[in-house]
């Protein structure tokens, strides 16, 4: 029983990481239909900004989070303005273009910052563990779970409670008609892309105390994040959250019953089956096109 | 048609070689060119400077290049300067084979220094064996290989484990939890570990392999918490090792009661793990940056002043460095007119070289006799050496396989 509870917490922790990486992806993919293969590199850049802030300014990652969001959002904005917005009518080409951007970003970091793994400290505030009964929970992981939920809530509020969100949803539903009503779809797209990238950057910074900060760190993360977005149903925030929780807990459960390698295989098989019977994911969008 | 013109070209160079004097041995080597020409000797460096493995291979490249330049500055090898050909195989095994071919055939290199992973070594193997060239491989690896065209500078399982495992059981206990990445190196090392444990009355309470690059160890850590082993025996590599060490520390395990004993954790990983999470755990390797010897002091100082004070030297870059000196010593035993890769190999056997870790010796099986050390990591990222083997330990790449021995004639069965 204790083992099960501990493992349930581990699953929740994995889910929070999937959620925070997947959320930015879900927004970009869901609203713009752009499969952003450079998302992992935005995550990686976020981690490197966190490292730079710590090394050169002595900031802990918690203090630098707002700045990281802004910096990576700006990088995302540049990418959207420079490359992606020219390709909206050619969705397949965006895959190739963003993949290329990802490789370029990775190699730039490798060349100018160096290929070696970098160290970012865990904020001292969040060290240690919280023990309830026999369940041992790392404080930092608890923080990531809470933070991921907060980001989900903030994104939901942004989409449904602000004027920007209204515009974005209008553009998603019908770009041409929204433009007739005076919404500048281009601007909305650029902002959305920047917001998604910014979230990726924050995710990267939050991950630094748990994983190794290297130029290729994003590659592994982005694959899982894609799975989550697709299972959740494209464009559905709540779908992404539910899918993240499901994948996280399923991974934890299968890992406990078998081992990490077989557990992962089992999860991927389950996902294939799910997609076979629900090709639009758990929460498909029902919008007339 | 193409074949004909090729044969004609071969005939022409052959004729040229004949008229230019007694170049017969070089002619027989197949390339039709002598290796030592115009006071220069070509050597190749085959380390990835881009791609995933560049993290480690860049440091090996730097160390090997530094050795070559030191040798050239001191007058070269038997009066010849080493001319370096650098290729970047971009972390891709197929590209390793291709670039190795280029170095050996087009650039006429007499030896190639290169690579970190077993996958890349095995990709290069057919090339150097077919051309009878020589490949200097600096990395510790899983053994079970016995090529006559590879000089193995790193440790094989017996050199890392035969002192380490008994020492761990004596100091911490006999219940081991084995965790590694899912590929050949961790599996072979763990086979050796289990063999040793069986002899010592110990047991492997759990054995687990995670995919390369795996970065969330919550389940593994929960399992460790349940099993409560005496030692966590760790053969994770690179990013996985860094992530595991940080999460292990965050989980609140005490290294004094349940240490990680790693065969792969070097100064490079510890730098990324951070001193706080690395402190108190153990590694076994022939070399640590903090080892005190005049040779090592010189090596570390030269390396840091050349590549930056924030850099580290580690057990693979040390081998990449001393292998160039082994190469030099072997070439110096030869008649300059007679330098071929095979001759260098034969001259290298039995050769001793002062390396930063101590005096190393090349065995007839082309592996290296090394000085294994057991060290505990300190919070400043350096290792404190606790046990140093009393004698040089001979390499036995088939230690766990009865009836197979790697000898000077290649693999002998029975």
Coordinates of N, CA and C in Angstrom, one line a residue, chain B residues 75-300:
Chain B
X75 N 59.8 18.7 -30.6 CA 60.7 18.1 -31.6 C 60.1 17.0 -32.4
X76 N 58.8 16.6 -32.1 CA 58.2 15.6 -32.8 C 58.5 14.2 -32.4
X77 N 58.2 13.2 -33.3 CA 58.4 11.8 -33.1 C 59.6 11.4 -34.0
X78 N 60.7 11.0 -33.4 CA 61.9 10.6 -34.1 C 62.2 11.6 -35.2
X79 N 62.1 12.9 -34.8 CA 62.4 14.0 -35.7 C 61.3 14.3 -36.7
X80 N 60.2 13.6 -36.7 CA 59.1 13.9 -37.6 C 58.0 14.6 -36.9
X81 N 57.4 15.6 -37.6 CA 56.3 16.3 -37.0 C 55.0 15.4 -37.2
X82 N 54.1 15.5 -36.3 CA 52.8 14.8 -36.5 C 51.9 15.8 -37.2
X83 N 51.4 15.3 -38.3 CA 50.4 16.1 -39.0 C 49.0 15.6 -38.7
X84 N 48.2 16.5 -38.1 CA 46.9 16.0 -37.6 C 45.8 16.3 -38.6
X85 N 45.0 15.2 -38.9 CA 43.8 15.3 -39.7 C 42.6 15.2 -38.8
X86 N 41.8 16.2 -38.7 CA 40.6 16.2 -37.8 C 39.3 16.0 -38.6
X87 N 38.6 15.0 -38.2 CA 37.3 14.7 -38.8 C 36.2 14.8 -37.7
X88 N 35.0 15.2 -38.0 CA 33.9 15.3 -37.1 C 32.8 14.3 -37.5
X89 N 32.7 13.2 -36.8 CA 31.7 12.2 -37.3 C 30.3 12.5 -36.7
X90 N 30.1 13.6 -36.1 CA 28.7 14.1 -35.7 C 27.9 13.1 -35.0
X91 N 28.5 12.3 -34.1 CA 27.8 11.4 -33.2 C 27.0 10.3 -33.9
X92 N 27.3 10.0 -35.2 CA 26.6 9.0 -35.9 C 27.5 7.9 -36.3
X93 N 27.1 6.6 -35.9 CA 28.0 5.5 -36.1 C 28.4 5.3 -37.6
X94 N 27.4 5.5 -38.5 CA 27.8 5.3 -39.9 C 28.8 6.3 -40.4
X95 N 28.6 7.5 -39.9 CA 29.6 8.6 -40.3 C 31.0 8.3 -39.7
X96 N 31.0 7.7 -38.5 CA 32.3 7.3 -38.0 C 33.1 6.4 -39.0
X97 N 32.4 5.4 -39.5 CA 33.0 4.5 -40.4 C 33.5 5.2 -41.7
X98 N 32.6 6.1 -42.2 CA 33.0 6.8 -43.4 C 34.2 7.7 -43.2
X99 N 34.2 8.5 -42.1 CA 35.3 9.4 -41.8 C 36.6 8.6 -41.5
X100 N 36.4 7.4 -40.8 CA 37.6 6.6 -40.6 C 38.2 6.2 -41.9
X101 N 37.4 5.8 -42.8 CA 37.9 5.4 -44.2 C 38.6 6.5 -44.8
X102 N 38.1 7.7 -44.7 CA 38.7 8.9 -45.3 C 40.1 9.1 -44.7
X103 N 40.2 9.0 -43.3 CA 41.4 9.3 -42.7 C 42.5 8.2 -43.1
X104 N 42.0 7.0 -43.2 CA 43.0 5.9 -43.4 C 43.4 5.8 -44.9
X105 N 42.4 6.0 -45.8 CA 42.8 5.9 -47.2 C 43.2 7.2 -47.8
X106 N 42.4 8.2 -47.7 CA 42.7 9.5 -48.4 C 43.9 10.2 -47.7
X107 N 43.8 10.3 -46.4 CA 44.8 11.1 -45.7 C 46.0 10.3 -45.3
X108 N 46.0 9.0 -45.6 CA 47.2 8.1 -45.3 C 47.6 8.2 -43.9
X109 N 46.7 8.2 -42.9 CA 47.1 8.2 -41.5 C 47.6 6.9 -41.1
X110 N 48.7 7.0 -40.2 CA 49.3 5.8 -39.8 C 48.6 5.2 -38.5
X111 N 47.8 6.1 -37.9 CA 47.0 5.7 -36.8 C 45.8 6.7 -36.7
X112 N 44.7 6.2 -36.1 CA 43.6 7.1 -35.8 C 43.3 7.1 -34.3
X113 N 43.1 8.2 -33.7 CA 42.7 8.3 -32.3 C 41.2 8.7 -32.3
X114 N 40.4 7.9 -31.6 CA 39.0 8.3 -31.6 C 38.0 7.6 -30.8
X115 N 36.9 8.3 -30.6 CA 35.6 7.8 -30.2 C 35.4 7.4 -28.7
X116 N 34.2 7.5 -28.3 CA 33.8 7.3 -26.9 C 32.9 6.0 -26.8
X117 N 31.9 5.9 -27.6 CA 30.9 4.9 -27.4 C 31.4 3.6 -28.0
X118 N 30.9 2.5 -27.5 CA 31.2 1.2 -28.1 C 30.6 1.1 -29.5
X119 N 29.4 1.7 -29.7 CA 28.8 1.7 -31.0 C 29.7 2.3 -32.1
X120 N 30.3 3.4 -31.8 CA 31.2 4.0 -32.8 C 32.5 3.2 -33.0
X121 N 33.0 2.6 -31.9 CA 34.2 1.8 -32.1 C 33.9 0.6 -33.0
X122 N 32.7 0.0 -32.8 CA 32.4 -1.2 -33.6 C 32.1 -0.8 -35.0
X123 N 31.7 0.5 -35.3 CA 31.5 0.9 -36.6 C 32.8 1.1 -37.3
X124 N 33.9 1.6 -36.6 CA 35.2 1.8 -37.2 C 35.9 0.5 -37.4
X125 N 35.6 -0.5 -36.5 CA 36.4 -1.7 -36.5 C 36.6 -2.4 -37.9
X126 N 35.6 -2.6 -38.7 CA 35.8 -3.2 -40.0 C 36.7 -2.4 -40.9
X127 N 36.7 -1.1 -40.8 CA 37.5 -0.2 -41.6 C 39.0 -0.4 -41.3
X128 N 39.3 -0.3 -40.0 CA 40.7 -0.5 -39.6 C 41.2 -1.9 -39.8
X129 N 40.3 -2.9 -39.6 CA 40.8 -4.3 -39.8 C 41.0 -4.6 -41.2
X130 N 40.2 -4.1 -42.1 CA 40.4 -4.3 -43.5 C 41.6 -3.7 -44.0
X131 N 41.9 -2.5 -43.5 CA 43.1 -1.8 -44.0 C 44.3 -2.0 -43.1
X132 N 44.2 -2.9 -42.2 CA 45.2 -3.2 -41.2 C 45.8 -1.9 -40.6
X133 N 45.0 -1.0 -40.3 CA 45.4 0.2 -39.7 C 45.3 0.1 -38.1
X134 N 45.5 1.2 -37.4 CA 45.5 1.1 -36.0 C 44.6 2.2 -35.4
X135 N 43.7 1.7 -34.5 CA 42.7 2.7 -33.9 C 43.0 2.7 -32.4
X136 N 43.2 3.9 -31.9 CA 43.5 4.1 -30.5 C 42.2 4.6 -29.8
X137 N 41.7 3.7 -28.9 CA 40.4 3.9 -28.3 C 40.6 4.1 -26.8
X138 N 40.3 5.3 -26.3 CA 40.6 5.7 -24.9 C 39.6 5.3 -23.9
X139 N 38.5 4.8 -24.2 CA 37.4 4.7 -23.3 C 37.4 3.4 -22.5
X140 N 36.9 3.4 -21.3 CA 36.6 2.2 -20.6 C 35.5 1.5 -21.3
X141 N 35.4 0.2 -21.4 CA 34.3 -0.4 -22.1 C 34.1 -1.8 -21.5
X142 N 33.1 -2.5 -22.1 CA 32.6 -3.7 -21.5 C 33.4 -5.0 -21.7
X143 N 34.5 -4.9 -22.5 CA 35.3 -6.1 -22.8 C 34.7 -6.9 -23.9
X144 N 35.0 -8.2 -23.9 CA 34.5 -9.1 -24.9 C 34.9 -8.7 -26.3
X145 N 36.0 -8.1 -26.5 CA 36.4 -7.7 -27.8 C 37.9 -8.0 -27.9
X146 N 38.4 -8.4 -29.0 CA 39.8 -8.7 -29.1 C 40.4 -8.5 -30.5
X147 N 40.3 -7.2 -30.9 CA 40.8 -6.9 -32.2 C 42.3 -6.7 -32.2
X148 N 42.9 -7.1 -33.3 CA 44.4 -6.8 -33.5 C 44.6 -5.4 -34.0
X149 N 43.6 -4.6 -34.2 CA 43.8 -3.3 -34.8 C 43.3 -2.2 -34.0
X150 N 43.0 -2.5 -32.7 CA 42.5 -1.5 -31.8 C 43.4 -1.5 -30.6
X151 N 43.9 -0.3 -30.2 CA 44.6 -0.2 -28.9 C 43.7 0.3 -27.9
X152 N 43.4 -0.5 -26.9 CA 42.3 -0.2 -25.9 C 43.0 0.5 -24.7
X153 N 42.8 1.8 -24.5 CA 43.4 2.5 -23.4 C 42.7 2.6 -22.1
X154 N 41.4 2.2 -22.2 CA 40.5 2.4 -21.0 C 40.4 1.0 -20.2
X155 N 39.7 1.1 -19.1 CA 39.6 -0.1 -18.3 C 38.6 -1.0 -18.8
X156 N 38.8 -2.3 -18.6 CA 37.7 -3.4 -18.9 C 37.2 -3.8 -17.5
X157 N 36.0 -4.5 -17.5 CA 35.3 -4.7 -16.2 C 36.2 -5.2 -15.1
X158 N 37.1 -6.1 -15.3 CA 37.9 -6.6 -14.2 C 38.7 -5.5 -13.5
X159 N 39.2 -4.6 -14.3 CA 40.1 -3.5 -13.8 C 39.3 -2.5 -12.9
X160 N 38.0 -2.4 -13.2 CA 37.2 -1.5 -12.4 C 36.6 -2.2 -11.2
X161 N 36.3 -3.5 -11.3 CA 35.5 -4.1 -10.3 C 36.2 -5.1 -9.4
X162 N 37.3 -5.6 -9.7 CA 37.8 -6.7 -8.9 C 38.3 -6.3 -7.5
X163 N 38.6 -5.0 -7.4 CA 38.9 -4.4 -6.1 C 37.7 -3.8 -5.5
X164 N 36.9 -3.1 -6.3 CA 35.8 -2.3 -5.9 C 34.7 -3.0 -5.2
X165 N 34.2 -4.1 -5.9 CA 33.0 -4.8 -5.3 C 33.3 -5.4 -4.0
X166 N 34.5 -6.1 -3.8 CA 34.8 -6.6 -2.5 C 34.9 -5.5 -1.4
X167 N 35.5 -4.4 -1.8 CA 35.6 -3.3 -0.9 C 34.3 -2.8 -0.5
X168 N 33.3 -2.7 -1.4 CA 32.0 -2.2 -1.1 C 31.3 -3.2 -0.2
X169 N 31.4 -4.5 -0.4 CA 30.7 -5.4 0.5 C 31.3 -5.4 1.9
X170 N 32.6 -5.2 2.0 CA 33.2 -5.1 3.3 C 32.7 -3.9 4.1
X171 N 32.6 -2.7 3.4 CA 32.3 -1.5 4.1 C 30.8 -1.2 4.2
X172 N 30.0 -1.7 3.3 CA 28.6 -1.3 3.4 C 27.6 -2.5 3.5
X173 N 28.0 -3.6 2.9 CA 27.1 -4.7 2.9 C 27.0 -5.5 1.6
X174 N 26.2 -6.5 1.6 CA 26.3 -7.4 0.4 C 25.0 -7.4 -0.4
X175 N 24.1 -6.5 -0.1 CA 22.9 -6.4 -0.9 C 23.0 -5.3 -1.9
X176 N 23.1 -5.6 -3.2 CA 23.3 -4.6 -4.2 C 22.1 -4.4 -5.0
X177 N 21.8 -3.1 -5.4 CA 20.7 -2.8 -6.3 C 21.4 -2.3 -7.6
X178 N 21.2 -3.0 -8.7 CA 21.9 -2.7 -9.9 C 21.0 -1.8 -10.8
X179 N 21.5 -0.7 -11.2 CA 20.8 0.2 -12.1 C 21.7 0.7 -13.2
X180 N 21.2 0.5 -14.4 CA 22.0 1.0 -15.6 C 21.2 1.4 -16.7
X181 N 21.8 2.0 -17.7 CA 21.1 2.2 -19.0 C 21.0 0.9 -19.8
X182 N 20.0 0.9 -20.7 CA 19.7 -0.4 -21.3 C 20.6 -0.5 -22.6
X183 N 21.8 -0.9 -22.4 CA 22.6 -1.3 -23.6 C 23.8 -2.2 -23.1
X184 N 24.7 -2.5 -24.0 CA 25.6 -3.6 -23.7 C 26.5 -3.3 -22.5
X185 N 27.0 -2.1 -22.4 CA 28.0 -1.8 -21.3 C 27.5 -2.1 -19.9
X186 N 26.3 -1.5 -19.5 CA 25.8 -1.8 -18.2 C 25.5 -3.3 -18.0
X187 N 25.0 -3.9 -19.0 CA 24.6 -5.3 -18.9 C 25.9 -6.2 -18.6
X188 N 27.0 -5.9 -19.4 CA 28.2 -6.7 -19.2 C 28.8 -6.4 -17.8
X189 N 28.8 -5.1 -17.4 CA 29.4 -4.8 -16.1 C 28.6 -5.5 -15.0
X190 N 27.3 -5.5 -15.2 CA 26.5 -6.1 -14.1 C 26.7 -7.6 -14.1
X191 N 26.9 -8.2 -15.2 CA 27.2 -9.7 -15.2 C 28.4 -9.9 -14.4
X192 N 29.5 -9.1 -14.6 CA 30.7 -9.2 -13.8 C 30.4 -9.0 -12.3
X193 N 29.6 -8.0 -12.0 CA 29.3 -7.6 -10.7 C 28.6 -8.8 -10.0
X194 N 27.6 -9.4 -10.7 CA 26.9 -10.5 -10.1 C 27.8 -11.7 -9.8
X195 N 28.7 -11.9 -10.8 CA 29.7 -13.0 -10.6 C 30.5 -12.8 -9.4
X196 N 31.0 -11.5 -9.2 CA 31.8 -11.2 -8.0 C 31.0 -11.4 -6.7
X197 N 29.7 -10.9 -6.8 CA 28.8 -11.0 -5.6 C 28.6 -12.4 -5.2
X198 N 28.4 -13.3 -6.2 CA 28.1 -14.7 -5.9 C 29.3 -15.3 -5.2
X199 N 30.5 -14.9 -5.6 CA 31.7 -15.4 -4.9 C 31.9 -14.9 -3.5
X200 N 31.3 -13.7 -3.2 CA 31.4 -13.1 -1.9 C 30.3 -13.4 -1.0
X201 N 29.3 -14.1 -1.5 CA 28.1 -14.4 -0.7 C 27.1 -13.3 -0.7
X202 N 27.2 -12.4 -1.6 CA 26.3 -11.3 -1.7 C 25.2 -11.6 -2.7
X203 N 24.3 -10.6 -2.9 CA 23.2 -10.8 -3.9 C 22.8 -9.5 -4.5
X204 N 22.3 -9.6 -5.7 CA 21.8 -8.4 -6.4 C 20.3 -8.5 -6.1
X205 N 19.8 -7.6 -5.3 CA 18.4 -7.6 -4.9 C 17.5 -7.2 -6.0
X206 N 18.0 -6.3 -6.9 CA 17.2 -6.0 -8.0 C 18.1 -5.5 -9.1
X207 N 17.7 -5.7 -10.4 CA 18.5 -5.3 -11.5 C 17.6 -4.6 -12.4
X208 N 17.9 -3.4 -12.8 CA 17.0 -2.6 -13.6 C 17.8 -1.8 -14.7
X209 N 17.2 -1.8 -15.9 CA 17.8 -1.0 -17.0 C 16.8 0.0 -17.5
X210 N 17.2 1.2 -17.7 CA 16.3 2.2 -18.2 C 16.8 2.7 -19.6
X211 N 16.0 3.2 -20.4 CA 16.4 3.6 -21.8 C 17.5 4.7 -21.7
X212 N 18.3 4.8 -22.7 CA 19.3 5.9 -22.7 C 18.6 7.2 -22.7
X213 N 19.1 8.1 -21.9 CA 18.5 9.5 -21.9 C 17.3 9.6 -21.0
X214 N 17.0 8.4 -20.3 CA 15.9 8.4 -19.4 C 16.1 9.5 -18.3
X215 N 15.1 10.2 -17.9 CA 15.5 11.3 -16.9 C 14.5 11.4 -15.8
X216 N 13.5 10.5 -15.7 CA 12.6 10.6 -14.5 C 12.8 9.3 -13.7
X217 N 13.4 9.4 -12.6 CA 13.7 8.2 -11.8 C 12.8 7.9 -10.6
X218 N 11.7 8.6 -10.6 CA 10.8 8.4 -9.4 C 10.5 7.0 -9.1
X219 N 10.2 6.2 -10.1 CA 9.8 4.8 -9.9 C 11.0 4.0 -9.3
X220 N 12.2 4.2 -9.9 CA 13.4 3.6 -9.5 C 13.7 3.9 -8.0
X221 N 13.5 5.2 -7.7 CA 13.8 5.6 -6.4 C 12.8 5.0 -5.4
X222 N 11.6 5.0 -5.8 CA 10.6 4.3 -4.9 C 11.0 2.8 -4.6
X223 N 11.5 2.2 -5.7 CA 11.8 0.8 -5.5 C 13.1 0.7 -4.6
X224 N 14.0 1.6 -4.8 CA 15.2 1.6 -3.9 C 14.7 1.8 -2.4
X225 N 13.7 2.6 -2.2 CA 13.2 2.9 -0.9 C 12.6 1.6 -0.3
X226 N 11.9 0.9 -1.2 CA 11.3 -0.4 -0.7 C 12.3 -1.4 -0.4
X227 N 13.3 -1.6 -1.3 CA 14.3 -2.7 -1.2 C 15.3 -2.4 -0.1
X228 N 15.6 -1.1 0.2 CA 16.6 -0.8 1.2 C 17.9 -1.6 1.0
X229 N 18.6 -1.5 -0.2 CA 19.8 -2.2 -0.4 C 21.0 -1.6 0.4
X230 N 22.1 -2.3 0.4 CA 23.3 -1.7 1.1 C 24.1 -0.7 0.1
X231 N 24.0 -1.1 -1.2 CA 24.8 -0.3 -2.2 C 23.9 -0.2 -3.4
X232 N 23.9 1.0 -4.0 CA 23.3 1.1 -5.3 C 24.4 1.1 -6.4
X233 N 24.5 0.1 -7.1 CA 25.6 -0.1 -8.1 C 25.1 0.5 -9.4
X234 N 25.8 1.5 -9.9 CA 25.3 2.4 -10.9 C 26.1 2.4 -12.2
X235 N 25.5 2.0 -13.3 CA 26.2 2.1 -14.5 C 25.4 3.0 -15.5
X236 N 24.7 4.0 -15.0 CA 24.0 4.9 -15.8 C 25.1 5.8 -16.5
X237 N 24.8 6.3 -17.7 CA 25.7 7.2 -18.3 C 25.2 8.5 -18.6
X238 N 26.0 9.5 -18.7 CA 25.7 10.9 -19.1 C 24.5 11.5 -18.4
X239 N 23.6 12.0 -19.2 CA 22.4 12.7 -18.7 C 21.6 11.9 -17.7
X240 N 21.5 10.6 -18.0 CA 20.7 9.8 -17.1 C 21.4 9.7 -15.7
X241 N 22.7 9.6 -15.7 CA 23.4 9.6 -14.4 C 23.2 10.9 -13.6
X242 N 23.3 12.0 -14.3 CA 23.1 13.3 -13.7 C 21.7 13.4 -13.1
X243 N 20.7 13.1 -13.9 CA 19.4 13.2 -13.4 C 19.1 12.2 -12.2
X244 N 19.7 11.0 -12.3 CA 19.5 10.1 -11.2 C 20.1 10.6 -9.9
X245 N 21.4 11.1 -10.0 CA 22.1 11.5 -8.8 C 21.3 12.7 -8.2
X246 N 20.8 13.6 -9.0 CA 20.1 14.7 -8.4 C 18.8 14.3 -7.7
X247 N 18.1 13.4 -8.4 CA 16.8 12.9 -7.8 C 17.1 12.0 -6.6
X248 N 18.2 11.3 -6.6 CA 18.5 10.4 -5.5 C 18.8 11.3 -4.2
X249 N 19.5 12.4 -4.5 CA 19.8 13.3 -3.4 C 18.5 14.0 -2.9
X250 N 17.7 14.4 -3.8 CA 16.5 15.1 -3.5 C 15.5 14.1 -2.7
X251 N 15.7 12.8 -2.9 CA 14.8 11.9 -2.2 C 15.3 11.7 -0.7
X252 N 16.4 12.3 -0.4 CA 16.9 12.3 1.0 C 17.6 11.1 1.4
X253 N 18.2 10.3 0.5 CA 19.0 9.1 0.9 C 20.3 9.5 1.4
X254 N 20.8 8.8 2.4 CA 22.1 9.2 3.1 C 23.2 8.3 2.4
X255 N 24.2 9.0 1.8 CA 25.3 8.2 1.2 C 26.1 7.4 2.1
X256 N 26.1 7.8 3.4 CA 26.9 7.0 4.4 C 26.2 5.6 4.6
X257 N 24.9 5.5 4.5 CA 24.3 4.2 4.7 C 24.0 3.5 3.4
X258 N 23.7 4.3 2.3 CA 23.3 3.6 1.1 C 24.0 4.4 -0.1
X259 N 25.3 4.2 -0.3 CA 25.9 5.0 -1.3 C 25.7 4.5 -2.7
X260 N 25.8 5.4 -3.7 CA 25.9 4.9 -5.1 C 27.3 4.6 -5.4
X261 N 27.5 3.4 -6.0 CA 28.9 3.1 -6.4 C 28.8 3.0 -7.9
X262 N 29.6 4.0 -8.6 CA 29.4 4.1 -10.0 C 30.7 3.7 -10.7
X263 N 30.6 3.2 -11.9 CA 31.7 2.9 -12.8 C 31.9 3.9 -13.8
X264 N 30.9 4.8 -13.9 CA 30.9 5.7 -15.1 C 30.9 7.2 -14.6
X265 N 30.7 7.5 -13.4 CA 30.6 8.9 -12.9 C 32.0 9.5 -12.8
X266 N 32.3 10.5 -13.6 CA 33.6 11.1 -13.6 C 33.4 12.6 -13.2
X267 N 34.5 13.4 -13.2 CA 34.4 14.8 -12.9 C 33.4 15.5 -13.7
X268 N 33.2 15.1 -15.0 CA 32.3 15.7 -15.9 C 30.9 15.6 -15.4
X269 N 30.4 14.4 -15.0 CA 29.1 14.3 -14.5 C 28.9 15.0 -13.2
X270 N 30.0 14.9 -12.3 CA 29.8 15.5 -11.0 C 29.7 17.0 -11.1
X271 N 30.3 17.6 -12.1 CA 30.2 19.0 -12.3 C 28.7 19.4 -12.5
X272 N 28.0 18.5 -13.3 CA 26.6 18.8 -13.6 C 25.7 18.4 -12.5
X273 N 26.1 17.4 -11.7 CA 25.3 16.9 -10.6 C 25.3 18.0 -9.5
X274 N 26.4 18.6 -9.4 CA 26.6 19.6 -8.3 C 27.2 18.9 -7.1
X275 N 28.1 19.6 -6.4 CA 28.8 19.0 -5.3 C 27.9 18.4 -4.2
X276 N 26.8 19.2 -3.9 CA 26.0 18.8 -2.8 C 25.3 17.4 -3.0
X277 N 24.9 17.2 -4.2 CA 24.2 15.9 -4.5 C 25.3 14.8 -4.7
X278 N 26.5 15.1 -5.1 CA 27.5 14.1 -5.5 C 28.3 13.7 -4.3
X279 N 28.3 14.5 -3.2 CA 29.2 14.2 -2.1 C 28.9 12.9 -1.4
X280 N 30.0 12.2 -1.1 CA 29.8 10.9 -0.3 C 29.6 9.7 -1.2
X281 N 29.3 9.8 -2.5 CA 29.2 8.6 -3.3 C 30.5 8.2 -3.9
X282 N 30.6 7.0 -4.5 CA 31.9 6.4 -4.8 C 32.0 6.2 -6.3
X283 N 33.2 6.2 -6.8 CA 33.5 5.8 -8.2 C 34.7 5.0 -8.2
X284 N 34.8 4.1 -9.2 CA 36.0 3.3 -9.4 C 36.5 3.6 -10.8
X285 N 37.8 4.0 -10.9 CA 38.4 4.3 -12.2 C 39.9 4.4 -12.0
X286 N 40.6 4.3 -13.1 CA 42.1 4.3 -13.0 C 42.6 5.7 -12.8
X287 N 41.8 6.7 -13.0 CA 42.3 8.1 -12.9 C 41.2 9.0 -12.3
X288 N 41.7 9.9 -11.5 CA 40.8 11.0 -11.1 C 41.6 12.3 -11.1
X289 N 40.9 13.4 -11.4 CA 41.6 14.7 -11.6 C 42.5 15.1 -10.4
X290 N 42.0 14.7 -9.2 CA 42.6 15.1 -8.0 C 43.8 14.2 -7.6
X291 N 44.1 13.2 -8.4 CA 45.2 12.3 -8.1 C 46.6 13.0 -8.1
X292 N 47.4 12.7 -7.0 CA 48.6 13.5 -6.9 C 49.8 12.7 -7.5
X293 N 50.3 13.3 -8.6 CA 51.5 12.8 -9.1 C 52.1 13.9 -10.0
X294 N 53.4 14.0 -10.1 CA 54.0 15.1 -10.9 C 53.4 15.1 -12.3
X295 N 53.2 13.9 -12.9 CA 52.7 13.8 -14.3 C 51.3 14.4 -14.4
X296 N 50.5 14.1 -13.4 CA 49.1 14.5 -13.4 C 49.1 16.1 -13.2
X297 N 49.9 16.5 -12.3 CA 49.9 18.0 -12.1 C 50.2 18.7 -13.4
X298 N 51.2 18.2 -14.1 CA 51.6 18.8 -15.4 C 50.4 18.7 -16.4
X299 N 49.8 17.6 -16.4 CA 48.7 17.4 -17.4 C 47.5 18.3 -17.0
X300 N 47.1 18.4 -15.8 CA 46.0 19.2 -15.4 C 46.3 20.7 -15.6

